[in-house]
Amino acid sequence: MSNDILQRLTETLEARKGAAPESSYVAKLFSKGDDAILKKVIEEAGEVLLAAKDADKQHLVYEVADLWFHSMVLLAHKGLSADDVLNELARREGVSGIAEKASRK
């Protein structure tokens, strides 16, 4: 189920790349470029941190959904998708975090 949602969202984001900025929120973000998209990712990450300090788990889920969404907008803007991230997570599966970090150097 979750992969279906990610796939549909990826398709929607791709369709918005060529849309008129006034036609959708995502098209507007794409038209503004890197700085606007990065600002939203940073803003949403901060909201996740604040929500994590609350006792309201649903608020945290809501904010993480916003962060994931805006991260996917960023990925699409850079010609990437959730599949690229999922493939990287699959590559790391079963690998020690310490060993994985050491392999990046």
XYZ file of N, CA and C in Angstrom:
315
model
N 0.824 -1.197 0.000
C 0.000 0.000 0.000
C 0.864 1.255 0.000
N 1.865 1.336 0.867
C 2.651 2.559 0.962
C 3.408 2.847 -0.326
N 3.897 1.794 -1.004
C 4.583 2.028 -2.267
C 3.632 2.581 -3.314
N 2.362 2.153 -3.278
C 1.371 2.693 -4.209
C 1.182 4.185 -3.979
N 1.120 4.598 -2.735
C 0.956 6.013 -2.414
C 2.170 6.796 -2.894
N 3.361 6.279 -2.622
C 4.578 6.955 -3.066
C 4.631 7.040 -4.588
N 4.220 5.971 -5.275
C 4.220 5.968 -6.739
C 3.232 7.000 -7.279
N 2.031 7.045 -6.722
C 1.038 8.033 -7.186
C 1.518 9.453 -6.922
N 2.112 9.670 -5.766
C 2.625 11.004 -5.448
C 3.758 11.370 -6.403
N 4.641 10.434 -6.698
C 5.728 10.680 -7.642
C 5.163 11.078 -9.005
N 4.155 10.374 -9.455
C 3.531 10.684 -10.748
C 2.895 12.069 -10.730
N 2.235 12.407 -9.642
C 1.618 13.732 -9.524
C 2.671 14.827 -9.537
N 3.753 14.615 -8.806
C 4.822 15.617 -8.774
C 5.426 15.806 -10.161
N 5.643 14.725 -10.881
C 6.183 14.826 -12.236
C 5.237 15.614 -13.135
N 3.946 15.371 -12.994
C 2.956 16.080 -13.812
C 2.940 17.573 -13.492
N 3.229 17.924 -12.255
C 3.206 19.333 -11.849
C 4.424 20.113 -12.338
N 5.482 19.403 -12.720
C 6.702 20.081 -13.170
C 6.429 21.021 -14.342
N 5.583 20.624 -15.244
C 5.309 21.444 -16.415
C 4.066 22.294 -16.299
N 3.434 22.270 -15.151
C 2.173 23.005 -14.973
C 2.430 24.479 -14.700
N 1.432 25.274 -14.978
C 1.506 26.711 -14.695
C 1.570 26.920 -13.185
N 2.438 27.827 -12.739
C 2.597 28.059 -11.299
C 1.298 28.381 -10.568
N 0.376 29.035 -11.232
C -0.881 29.395 -10.566
C -1.857 28.217 -10.491
N -1.492 27.083 -11.112
C -2.408 25.947 -11.149
C -2.320 25.038 -9.930
N -1.173 25.052 -9.233
C -1.043 24.197 -8.056
C 0.084 24.684 -7.156
N -0.008 24.289 -5.901
C 1.019 24.622 -4.918
C 2.377 24.077 -5.342
N 2.398 22.825 -5.798
C 3.656 22.191 -6.188
C 4.245 22.863 -7.416
N 3.414 23.176 -8.401
C 3.907 23.864 -9.600
C 4.516 25.211 -9.216
N 3.899 25.870 -8.261
C 4.422 27.158 -7.788
C 5.785 26.967 -7.117
N 5.911 25.935 -6.280
C 7.199 25.655 -5.642
C 8.272 25.344 -6.692
N 7.925 24.488 -7.653
C 8.885 24.160 -8.714
C 9.338 25.424 -9.446
N 8.406 26.321 -9.708
C 8.748 27.528 -10.469
C 9.666 28.453 -9.685
N 9.602 28.387 -8.365
C 10.445 29.241 -7.528
C 11.861 28.684 -7.376
N 12.024 27.385 -7.624
C 13.354 26.799 -7.627
C 13.875 26.335 -6.281
N 15.183 26.056 -6.289
C 15.860 25.452 -5.140
C 15.591 26.155 -3.817
N 15.803 27.459 -3.779
C 15.715 28.169 -2.500
C 14.351 28.018 -1.843
N 13.283 28.139 -2.611
C 11.934 28.026 -2.040
C 11.670 26.598 -1.559
N 12.096 25.623 -2.345
C 11.874 24.227 -1.965
C 12.695 23.875 -0.728
N 13.952 24.282 -0.715
C 14.808 24.006 0.448
C 14.276 24.688 1.703
N 13.770 25.889 1.548
C 13.190 26.605 2.693
C 12.019 25.821 3.278
N 11.176 25.241 2.413
C 10.040 24.460 2.905
C 10.507 23.190 3.618
N 11.526 22.531 3.086
C 12.031 21.315 3.742
C 12.568 21.659 5.125
N 13.329 22.735 5.212
C 13.867 23.159 6.510
C 12.735 23.520 7.471
N 11.753 24.260 6.974
C 10.611 24.653 7.811
C 9.882 23.425 8.342
N 9.637 22.471 7.461
C 8.909 21.268 7.880
C 9.734 20.428 8.845
N 11.039 20.361 8.653
C 11.895 19.617 9.583
C 11.818 20.228 10.981
N 11.825 21.549 11.044
C 11.687 22.224 12.336
C 10.354 21.926 12.991
N 9.293 21.871 12.187
C 7.972 21.568 12.731
C 7.895 20.127 13.241
N 8.618 19.221 12.602
C 8.681 17.844 13.088
C 9.339 17.815 14.467
N 10.432 18.539 14.610
C 11.125 18.575 15.904
C 10.217 19.116 17.006
N 9.503 20.188 16.708
C 8.598 20.758 17.709
C 7.460 19.803 18.037
N 6.911 19.153 17.019
C 5.816 18.211 17.248
C 6.278 17.011 18.068
N 7.526 16.611 17.888
C 8.051 15.463 18.634
C 8.109 15.742 20.130
N 8.173 17.001 20.487
C 8.222 17.367 21.907
C 6.830 17.391 22.535
N 5.796 17.401 21.693
C 4.414 17.381 22.180
C 4.008 15.947 22.529
N 2.943 15.820 23.268
C 2.414 14.492 23.594
C 1.456 13.990 22.516
N 1.145 14.834 21.541
C 0.162 14.514 20.513
C 0.824 13.758 19.357
N 0.669 12.443 19.343
C 1.293 11.619 18.314
C 0.744 11.923 16.924
N -0.538 12.245 16.838
C -1.130 12.542 15.536
C -0.520 13.810 14.938
N -0.204 14.777 15.781
C 0.451 15.997 15.301
C 1.817 15.658 14.721
N 2.550 14.771 15.368
C 3.846 14.348 14.854
C 3.692 13.668 13.491
N 2.710 12.784 13.374
C 2.463 12.104 12.093
C 2.149 13.135 11.007
N 1.317 14.106 11.323
C 0.946 15.155 10.376
C 2.185 15.915 9.898
N 3.048 16.286 10.824
C 4.243 17.059 10.468
C 5.256 16.222 9.691
N 5.399 14.942 10.053
C 6.300 14.076 9.298
C 5.768 13.893 7.868
N 4.453 13.793 7.722
C 3.865 13.697 6.382
C 4.217 14.941 5.562
N 4.145 16.108 6.174
C 4.536 17.343 5.480
C 6.008 17.318 5.086
N 6.853 16.832 5.999
C 8.289 16.760 5.702
C 8.561 15.778 4.565
N 7.935 14.616 4.618
C 8.124 13.637 3.537
C 7.657 14.219 2.213
N 6.498 14.869 2.224
C 5.954 15.451 0.995
C 6.933 16.459 0.402
N 7.394 17.377 1.223
C 8.299 18.409 0.708
C 9.662 17.826 0.328
N 10.084 16.768 1.004
C 11.308 16.078 0.601
C 11.121 15.430 -0.766
N 9.936 14.905 -1.022
C 9.655 14.323 -2.334
C 9.598 15.396 -3.419
N 9.096 16.575 -3.072
C 9.126 17.688 -4.024
C 10.581 17.996 -4.374
N 11.437 18.057 -3.368
C 12.863 18.322 -3.592
C 13.476 17.239 -4.473
N 13.204 15.978 -4.154
C 13.728 14.883 -4.966
C 13.283 15.025 -6.419
N 12.007 15.284 -6.639
C 11.485 15.430 -8.002
C 12.156 16.595 -8.712
N 12.361 17.678 -7.998
C 13.015 18.863 -8.569
C 14.430 18.529 -9.032
N 15.070 17.593 -8.336
C 16.443 17.197 -8.659
C 16.501 15.971 -9.576
N 15.338 15.541 -10.100
C 15.310 14.408 -11.014
C 15.396 13.061 -10.329
N 15.022 13.016 -9.061
C 15.046 11.789 -8.268
C 13.635 11.460 -7.800
N 13.483 10.316 -7.143
C 12.168 9.936 -6.626
C 12.319 9.150 -5.327
N 11.183 8.817 -4.747
C 11.175 8.003 -3.530
C 11.853 6.659 -3.789
N 11.758 6.136 -5.006
C 12.417 4.868 -5.327
C 13.927 4.949 -5.115
N 14.513 6.091 -5.436
C 15.951 6.250 -5.222
C 16.299 6.130 -3.741
N 15.465 6.719 -2.898
C 15.690 6.649 -1.452
C 15.421 5.230 -0.947
N 14.340 4.611 -1.425
C 14.038 3.242 -1.009
C 15.141 2.278 -1.432
N 15.696 2.470 -2.613
C 16.810 1.628 -3.057
C 18.031 1.807 -2.167
N 18.287 3.030 -1.749
C 19.416 3.278 -0.846
C 19.169 2.631 0.515
N 17.947 2.725 1.011
C 17.630 2.077 2.287
C 17.770 0.561 2.172
N 17.345 0.004 1.043
C 17.490 -1.440 0.823
C 18.969 -1.823 0.786
N 19.799 -0.971 0.157
C 21.231 -1.246 0.101
C 21.827 -1.287 1.502
N 21.331 -0.431 2.376
C 21.867 -0.341 3.741
C 21.317 -1.407 4.681
N 20.231 -2.058 4.302
C 19.583 -3.019 5.182
C 20.559 -4.115 5.588
N 20.630 -4.358 6.871
C 21.505 -5.400 7.387
C 22.952 -4.969 7.548
N 23.242 -3.719 7.223
C 24.607 -3.200 7.364
C 24.665 -2.357 8.629
N 25.676 -2.568 9.417
C 25.863 -1.769 10.622
C 25.912 -0.291 10.261
N 25.252 0.536 11.033
C 25.297 1.978 10.809
C 26.718 2.516 10.880
N 27.506 1.980 11.759
C 28.901 2.396 11.894
C 29.676 2.033 10.630
N 29.486 0.810 10.139
C 30.185 0.367 8.933
C 29.709 1.156 7.716
N 28.412 1.424 7.647
C 27.863 2.154 6.500
C 28.442 3.552 6.437
N 28.490 4.234 7.573
C 29.065 5.584 7.614
C 30.542 5.559 7.222
N 31.272 4.567 7.695
C 32.705 4.466 7.384
C 32.922 4.241 5.889
N 31.980 3.574 5.224
C 32.133 3.286 3.803
C 31.946 4.524 2.936
N 31.382 5.587 3.487
C 31.167 6.837 2.725
C 32.430 7.665 2.597
N 33.450 7.384 3.392
C 34.665 8.217 3.394
C 35.581 7.885 2.265
